[in-house]
Amino acid sequence: MLKIGYGPQHEQYQPLPLLDYAVEAERAGFDSIWTSDHFHPWAHTNAASAFAWVWMAALAERTKRVEIGTSVTCPILRYNPAIVAQAFATLRAMYPDRIFLGLGTGEAMNEVPVGYQWPPFKERAERLEEAINVMKLLWSGSFVDYEGKYFKLCKANLYTKPSSPPAIFVAASGPTVAEIAGKHADGFLTTNRIADQPQYRSILLPALDRGAKSAGRDPGEIIKALEIGMAYDEDYEKALRAARFWAGTLLPASFKYGTADPREIEEHGLTVGDKEIAQAWSVGTKPEDYIKQLERYVKMGFQHVYVVSSSPDQIKALKMYGRHVLPYIRSTCGKT
């Protein structure tokens, strides 16, 4: 069954208005909430940076139906995986079947400011895979001992466990982490900017399948999830200006070279043109712009799609989706 979610971003809004937006998303008919989990934001001017786990609990109290999780948590440095396991076990015990956990190899801007050296990609991928093993051991076992290359447990026990563990989604933009997702995750997460590239089908999906088969798993049972950026307003220029907040995320250097200062990321983003922003963030003025987009990704095989809105009026954008986009998509391709 197709699920459509909303991705509230702590970088762009303070936590209380962000709560209002996520509550409105449930009211509008969205199935899930995928919230960012960062220490520093992707820009400096008018930015925010609340703690996602605290916010998730507040949202779960104010909602009844939506699933809630992160996109994504990095469990390799500032977060010890045992603490991640404890936090999400507690959330899921309190809100059964509503909490999931998105994981990734992270960004320097979240780890370097709190005192860590930014490791090379190979180490980050190894840490991520080891962290997933640690969390699963704690969710399923008692008084666990574990001796890994990066993490250790000594008779560690979670006294609060949910009846079922949180689903794990692993975010990947390359084959190494896609293979890790295939081995260990319930879901594989990527973005539309990656899914639109030829290497998505030629490299990422084969890596996902390869990882699943190496672990004796059926690749077809791994949920394929997708993040889509969007900016909606009847005034195109107004929507485009709102999307410019994210310009720095469109530069590979923001990820590749360990940039940690939001002021520097924002400055680099000034070099990104309006055309690139409009394409990456799906700037549109009418529901049909987003209906066509969602139809295309559902046909590509994505079963769980969520939209990150950089619209100048979040409530208006959510209501537009609820009135026009969600009903149409569910009536035409709601069963996959």
Short mmCIF file of C-alpha atoms in Angstrom, two decimals:
data_model
loop_
_atom_site.label_atom_id
_atom_site.label_comp_id
_atom_site.label_asym_id
_atom_site.label_seq_id
_atom_site.Cartn_x
_atom_site.Cartn_y
_atom_site.Cartn_z
CA MET A 1 0.00 0.00 0.00
CA LEU A 2 1.35 3.40 -1.00
CA LYS A 3 2.14 5.80 1.84
CA ILE A 4 2.68 9.54 1.45
CA GLY A 5 4.43 11.54 4.14
CA TYR A 6 5.43 15.06 5.08
CA GLY A 7 9.01 16.03 5.98
CA PRO A 8 9.12 18.93 8.47
CA GLN A 9 12.60 20.41 8.66
CA HIS A 10 14.04 21.71 11.93
CA GLU A 11 16.52 23.82 9.98
CA GLN A 12 13.91 26.13 8.55
CA TYR A 13 11.37 26.51 11.39
CA GLN A 14 11.39 26.71 15.17
CA PRO A 15 9.85 23.69 16.95
CA LEU A 16 6.45 25.11 17.93
CA PRO A 17 5.36 26.27 14.46
CA LEU A 18 6.84 23.06 13.07
CA LEU A 19 4.53 21.12 15.40
CA ASP A 20 1.57 23.02 13.99
CA TYR A 21 2.61 22.13 10.45
CA ALA A 22 2.99 18.43 11.26
CA VAL A 23 -0.40 18.34 13.02
CA GLU A 24 -1.92 19.98 9.94
CA ALA A 25 -0.26 17.29 7.81
CA GLU A 26 -2.11 14.58 9.72
CA ARG A 27 -5.33 16.54 9.35
CA ALA A 28 -4.70 16.87 5.60
CA GLY A 29 -4.38 13.10 5.25
CA PHE A 30 -0.65 12.42 5.18
CA ASP A 31 0.40 8.99 6.46
CA SER A 32 3.76 9.78 8.01
CA ILE A 33 6.10 12.46 9.33
CA TRP A 34 9.82 12.28 8.46
CA THR A 35 11.68 14.88 10.49
CA SER A 36 15.28 16.02 10.08
CA ASP A 37 17.75 15.23 12.88
CA HIS A 38 20.67 17.68 12.79
CA PHE A 39 22.82 19.63 15.22
CA HIS A 40 23.63 22.46 12.80
CA PRO A 41 21.25 23.60 10.03
CA TRP A 42 21.98 23.79 6.31
CA ALA A 43 21.89 27.59 6.34
CA HIS A 44 22.50 30.41 8.82
CA THR A 45 20.08 33.27 8.12
CA ASN A 46 16.74 32.79 9.89
CA ALA A 47 17.63 29.16 10.59
CA ALA A 48 16.65 26.92 13.51
CA SER A 49 17.98 23.66 14.97
CA ALA A 50 15.75 21.95 17.54
CA PHE A 51 16.40 18.47 18.95
CA ALA A 52 14.36 16.05 16.86
CA TRP A 53 13.74 13.31 19.44
CA VAL A 54 12.13 15.66 21.96
CA TRP A 55 10.02 17.17 19.20
CA MET A 56 8.89 13.72 18.02
CA ALA A 57 7.45 12.90 21.43
CA ALA A 58 5.55 16.19 21.51
CA LEU A 59 4.19 15.49 18.03
CA ALA A 60 3.14 11.96 18.95
CA GLU A 61 1.13 13.42 21.84
CA ARG A 62 -0.62 15.89 19.55
CA THR A 63 -1.47 13.35 16.83
CA LYS A 64 -3.27 10.02 16.72
CA ARG A 65 -2.53 8.29 13.46
CA VAL A 66 0.63 9.35 11.58
CA GLU A 67 3.82 7.33 11.75
CA ILE A 68 6.76 9.41 12.99
CA GLY A 69 10.47 8.98 12.37
CA THR A 70 13.74 10.62 11.40
CA SER A 71 15.26 11.43 8.05
CA VAL A 72 17.85 10.79 9.11
CA THR A 73 19.67 10.02 12.37
CA CYS A 74 23.42 9.42 12.24
CA PRO A 75 24.37 6.86 14.94
CA ILE A 76 28.14 6.90 14.50
CA LEU A 77 29.68 9.74 16.57
CA ARG A 78 27.63 12.26 18.56
CA TYR A 79 24.96 9.60 19.07
CA ASN A 80 26.15 6.30 20.54
CA PRO A 81 24.03 3.58 18.88
CA ALA A 82 23.06 2.17 22.28
CA ILE A 83 21.49 5.52 23.18
CA VAL A 84 19.72 5.67 19.81
CA ALA A 85 18.39 2.17 20.50
CA GLN A 86 17.16 3.24 23.94
CA ALA A 87 15.52 6.43 22.70
CA PHE A 88 13.62 4.81 19.84
CA ALA A 89 12.66 1.77 21.89
CA THR A 90 11.13 4.15 24.44
CA LEU A 91 9.30 6.17 21.80
CA ARG A 92 7.89 3.05 20.18
CA ALA A 93 6.88 1.56 23.54
CA MET A 94 4.95 4.77 24.28
CA TYR A 95 3.49 5.08 20.77
CA PRO A 96 3.19 1.50 19.46
CA ASP A 97 3.52 0.94 15.72
CA ARG A 98 3.95 4.67 15.05
CA ILE A 99 7.71 5.17 15.43
CA PHE A 100 10.35 4.35 12.81
CA LEU A 101 14.05 5.18 12.52
CA GLY A 102 15.85 6.58 9.50
CA LEU A 103 19.64 6.13 9.54
CA GLY A 104 22.55 7.41 7.46
CA THR A 105 26.28 8.06 7.45
CA GLY A 106 25.71 11.71 8.39
CA GLU A 107 27.24 15.10 7.66
CA ALA A 108 30.22 16.90 9.15
CA MET A 109 28.08 19.87 10.22
CA ASN A 110 26.44 17.67 12.88
CA GLU A 111 29.53 15.96 14.25
CA VAL A 112 32.48 18.37 13.94
CA PRO A 113 30.88 21.19 16.02
CA VAL A 114 30.57 18.85 19.02
CA GLY A 115 34.23 17.85 18.93
CA TYR A 116 34.58 14.90 16.58
CA GLN A 117 37.02 14.48 13.71
CA TRP A 118 35.12 13.85 10.48
CA PRO A 119 36.13 10.34 9.36
CA PRO A 120 36.51 9.18 5.75
CA PHE A 121 33.51 7.59 4.06
CA LYS A 122 34.77 4.01 4.47
CA GLU A 123 34.87 4.40 8.25
CA ARG A 124 31.48 6.08 8.35
CA ALA A 125 29.91 3.23 6.41
CA GLU A 126 31.55 0.65 8.69
CA ARG A 127 30.34 2.54 11.76
CA LEU A 128 26.80 2.68 10.38
CA GLU A 129 26.64 -1.06 9.75
CA GLU A 130 28.07 -1.81 13.17
CA ALA A 131 25.64 0.63 14.81
CA ILE A 132 22.67 -1.14 13.20
CA ASN A 133 23.91 -4.44 14.62
CA VAL A 134 24.24 -2.90 18.08
CA MET A 135 20.71 -1.50 18.01
CA LYS A 136 19.15 -4.75 16.82
CA LEU A 137 20.97 -6.70 19.53
CA LEU A 138 19.66 -4.37 22.21
CA TRP A 139 16.09 -4.47 20.89
CA SER A 140 16.02 -8.26 20.77
CA GLY A 141 18.37 -9.46 23.50
CA SER A 142 19.12 -9.09 27.19
CA PHE A 143 22.40 -8.22 28.92
CA VAL A 144 24.21 -8.01 25.62
CA ASP A 145 27.95 -8.24 25.15
CA TYR A 146 29.38 -6.92 21.91
CA GLU A 147 32.95 -6.29 20.79
CA GLY A 148 33.12 -4.41 17.48
CA LYS A 149 35.70 -2.36 15.69
CA TYR A 150 34.07 0.91 16.84
CA PHE A 151 31.45 0.10 19.48
CA LYS A 152 31.28 -2.10 22.57
CA LEU A 153 28.54 -3.35 24.87
CA CYS A 154 29.12 -4.92 28.27
CA LYS A 155 26.06 -6.75 29.61
CA ALA A 156 23.89 -3.94 28.25
CA ASN A 157 20.14 -4.32 28.70
CA LEU A 158 17.20 -2.17 27.66
CA TYR A 159 14.58 -2.48 30.39
CA THR A 160 12.02 -0.67 28.22
CA LYS A 161 11.41 -2.52 24.98
CA PRO A 162 8.50 -2.15 22.56
CA SER A 163 6.40 -5.12 21.49
CA SER A 164 7.98 -4.79 18.04
CA PRO A 165 11.17 -2.88 17.13
CA PRO A 166 11.09 0.30 15.06
CA ALA A 167 11.36 -0.19 11.32
CA ILE A 168 14.79 0.92 10.07
CA PHE A 169 15.20 2.90 6.86
CA VAL A 170 18.76 3.39 5.59
CA ALA A 171 19.42 6.43 3.40
CA ALA A 172 21.86 5.85 0.56
CA SER A 173 23.25 7.81 -2.37
CA GLY A 174 25.88 5.27 -3.39
CA PRO A 175 26.30 1.50 -3.68
CA THR A 176 28.17 0.87 -0.43
CA VAL A 177 25.37 2.10 1.83
CA ALA A 178 22.67 0.75 -0.51
CA GLU A 179 24.22 -2.69 0.06
CA ILE A 180 24.12 -2.11 3.81
CA ALA A 181 20.44 -1.24 3.48
CA GLY A 182 19.88 -4.49 1.61
CA LYS A 183 21.56 -6.48 4.37
CA HIS A 184 19.95 -4.90 7.41
CA ALA A 185 17.14 -2.42 6.77
CA ASP A 186 13.38 -2.65 6.47
CA GLY A 187 13.47 0.21 3.99
CA PHE A 188 15.82 1.92 1.54
CA LEU A 189 15.62 5.72 1.36
CA THR A 190 16.88 8.08 -1.32
CA THR A 191 15.97 11.45 -2.82
CA ASN A 192 14.39 12.45 -6.10
CA ARG A 193 17.67 14.07 -7.15
CA ILE A 194 19.27 10.62 -7.01
CA ALA A 195 16.29 8.62 -8.30
CA ASP A 196 16.24 10.77 -11.44
CA GLN A 197 19.80 9.77 -12.33
CA PRO A 198 20.67 6.72 -14.49
CA GLN A 199 22.88 5.27 -11.74
CA TYR A 200 19.82 4.77 -9.54
CA ARG A 201 18.73 1.77 -11.62
CA SER A 202 22.16 0.72 -12.86
CA ILE A 203 24.08 0.97 -9.56
CA LEU A 204 21.95 1.59 -6.46
CA LEU A 205 19.17 -0.95 -7.00
CA PRO A 206 21.62 -3.75 -7.93
CA ALA A 207 23.62 -2.94 -4.77
CA LEU A 208 20.44 -3.09 -2.69
CA ASP A 209 19.56 -6.47 -4.19
CA ARG A 210 23.11 -7.73 -3.73
CA GLY A 211 23.10 -6.81 -0.05
CA ALA A 212 19.72 -8.44 0.55
CA LYS A 213 20.68 -11.68 -1.18
CA SER A 214 23.99 -11.88 0.71
CA ALA A 215 21.97 -11.81 3.93
CA GLY A 216 19.45 -14.36 2.69
CA ARG A 217 16.70 -11.76 2.35
CA ASP A 218 14.12 -11.14 -0.34
CA PRO A 219 14.95 -7.76 -1.96
CA GLY A 220 11.28 -7.34 -2.87
CA GLU A 221 10.37 -7.07 0.81
CA ILE A 222 12.54 -3.98 1.35
CA ILE A 223 10.40 -0.83 1.20
CA LYS A 224 11.65 1.77 -1.28
CA ALA A 225 11.17 5.26 0.14
CA LEU A 226 11.79 8.62 -1.51
CA GLU A 227 12.25 12.21 -0.34
CA ILE A 228 10.95 14.94 -2.67
CA GLY A 229 11.64 18.63 -2.17
CA MET A 230 8.84 21.01 -3.15
CA ALA A 231 7.97 24.69 -2.95
CA TYR A 232 4.39 25.69 -3.75
CA ASP A 233 2.68 29.03 -4.14
CA GLU A 234 0.40 30.59 -6.73
CA ASP A 235 3.16 33.19 -7.09
CA TYR A 236 6.06 31.32 -8.72
CA GLU A 237 8.75 33.84 -7.73
CA LYS A 238 7.62 33.74 -4.12
CA ALA A 239 7.90 29.95 -4.04
CA LEU A 240 11.31 30.09 -5.70
CA ARG A 241 12.63 32.57 -3.12
CA ALA A 242 11.48 30.31 -0.30
CA ALA A 243 13.28 27.32 -1.81
CA ARG A 244 16.59 29.22 -1.96
CA PHE A 245 17.09 28.49 1.75
CA TRP A 246 18.31 25.05 0.65
CA ALA A 247 20.70 26.18 -2.09
CA GLY A 248 23.77 24.99 -0.19
CA THR A 249 22.48 21.41 -0.16
CA LEU A 250 22.69 21.31 -3.96
CA LEU A 251 26.49 21.55 -3.91
CA PRO A 252 28.40 18.26 -3.56
CA ALA A 253 31.14 20.08 -1.65
CA SER A 254 28.74 20.60 1.27
CA PHE A 255 28.82 16.83 1.79
CA LYS A 256 32.15 15.72 0.36
CA TYR A 257 34.62 18.06 2.06
CA GLY A 258 33.38 18.09 5.63
CA THR A 259 31.95 21.61 5.70
CA ALA A 260 30.56 22.21 9.20
CA ASP A 261 29.75 25.94 9.43
CA PRO A 262 26.22 26.88 8.25
CA ARG A 263 27.47 30.36 7.37
CA GLU A 264 29.93 28.84 4.91
CA ILE A 265 27.31 26.49 3.44
CA GLU A 266 24.95 29.42 2.96
CA GLU A 267 27.65 31.50 1.27
CA HIS A 268 28.46 28.67 -1.13
CA GLY A 269 24.76 28.38 -1.91
CA LEU A 270 24.79 31.88 -3.38
CA THR A 271 26.51 30.40 -6.44
CA VAL A 272 23.52 28.15 -7.20
CA GLY A 273 21.24 29.49 -9.94
CA ASP A 274 17.46 29.79 -9.89
CA LYS A 275 17.09 27.10 -12.56
CA GLU A 276 18.92 24.53 -10.44
CA ILE A 277 16.86 25.40 -7.37
CA ALA A 278 13.56 25.22 -9.28
CA GLN A 279 14.42 21.78 -10.62
CA ALA A 280 15.70 20.33 -7.36
CA TRP A 281 12.85 21.70 -5.25
CA SER A 282 9.97 21.20 -7.69
CA VAL A 283 8.82 24.80 -7.60
CA GLY A 284 5.20 24.85 -8.75
CA THR A 285 2.00 26.89 -8.75
CA LYS A 286 -0.77 24.29 -9.12
CA PRO A 287 -1.66 20.80 -7.83
CA GLU A 288 -1.05 19.22 -11.24
CA ASP A 289 2.66 20.00 -10.91
CA TYR A 290 2.88 17.63 -7.94
CA ILE A 291 0.37 15.04 -9.12
CA LYS A 292 2.47 14.35 -12.23
CA GLN A 293 5.62 14.14 -10.15
CA LEU A 294 4.19 11.69 -7.63
CA GLU A 295 2.68 9.51 -10.35
CA ARG A 296 6.09 9.18 -11.96
CA TYR A 297 7.80 8.05 -8.77
CA VAL A 298 5.08 5.60 -7.85
CA LYS A 299 5.47 4.05 -11.30
CA MET A 300 9.21 3.77 -10.60
CA GLY A 301 8.38 1.47 -7.68
CA PHE A 302 8.54 3.75 -4.64
CA GLN A 303 6.08 2.61 -1.97
CA HIS A 304 6.62 5.38 0.58
CA VAL A 305 7.13 8.95 -0.64
CA TYR A 306 7.41 12.04 1.53
CA VAL A 307 7.56 15.69 0.59
CA VAL A 308 9.83 18.28 2.20
CA SER A 309 8.06 21.57 1.72
CA SER A 310 9.94 24.85 1.46
CA SER A 311 6.74 26.65 0.55
CA PRO A 312 6.37 30.22 1.84
CA ASP A 313 3.03 29.25 3.45
CA GLN A 314 3.27 25.74 4.86
CA ILE A 315 -0.37 25.47 5.88
CA LYS A 316 -1.56 26.50 2.42
CA ALA A 317 0.75 23.96 0.78
CA LEU A 318 -0.41 21.17 3.09
CA LYS A 319 -4.07 21.97 2.48
CA MET A 320 -3.45 22.00 -1.28
CA TYR A 321 -1.94 18.51 -1.01
CA GLY A 322 -4.79 17.31 1.18
CA ARG A 323 -7.54 18.62 -1.09
CA HIS A 324 -6.09 17.80 -4.48
CA VAL A 325 -2.89 15.75 -4.62
CA LEU A 326 -3.44 13.03 -2.01
CA PRO A 327 -6.99 12.06 -3.07
CA TYR A 328 -6.01 11.86 -6.73
CA ILE A 329 -2.85 9.83 -6.16
CA ARG A 330 -4.62 7.39 -3.84
CA SER A 331 -7.50 6.91 -6.26
CA THR A 332 -5.24 6.25 -9.23
CA CYS A 333 -2.19 4.48 -7.80
CA GLY A 334 -2.87 3.93 -4.10
CA LYS A 335 -2.29 0.19 -4.27
CA THR A 336 1.16 -0.91 -5.36
#
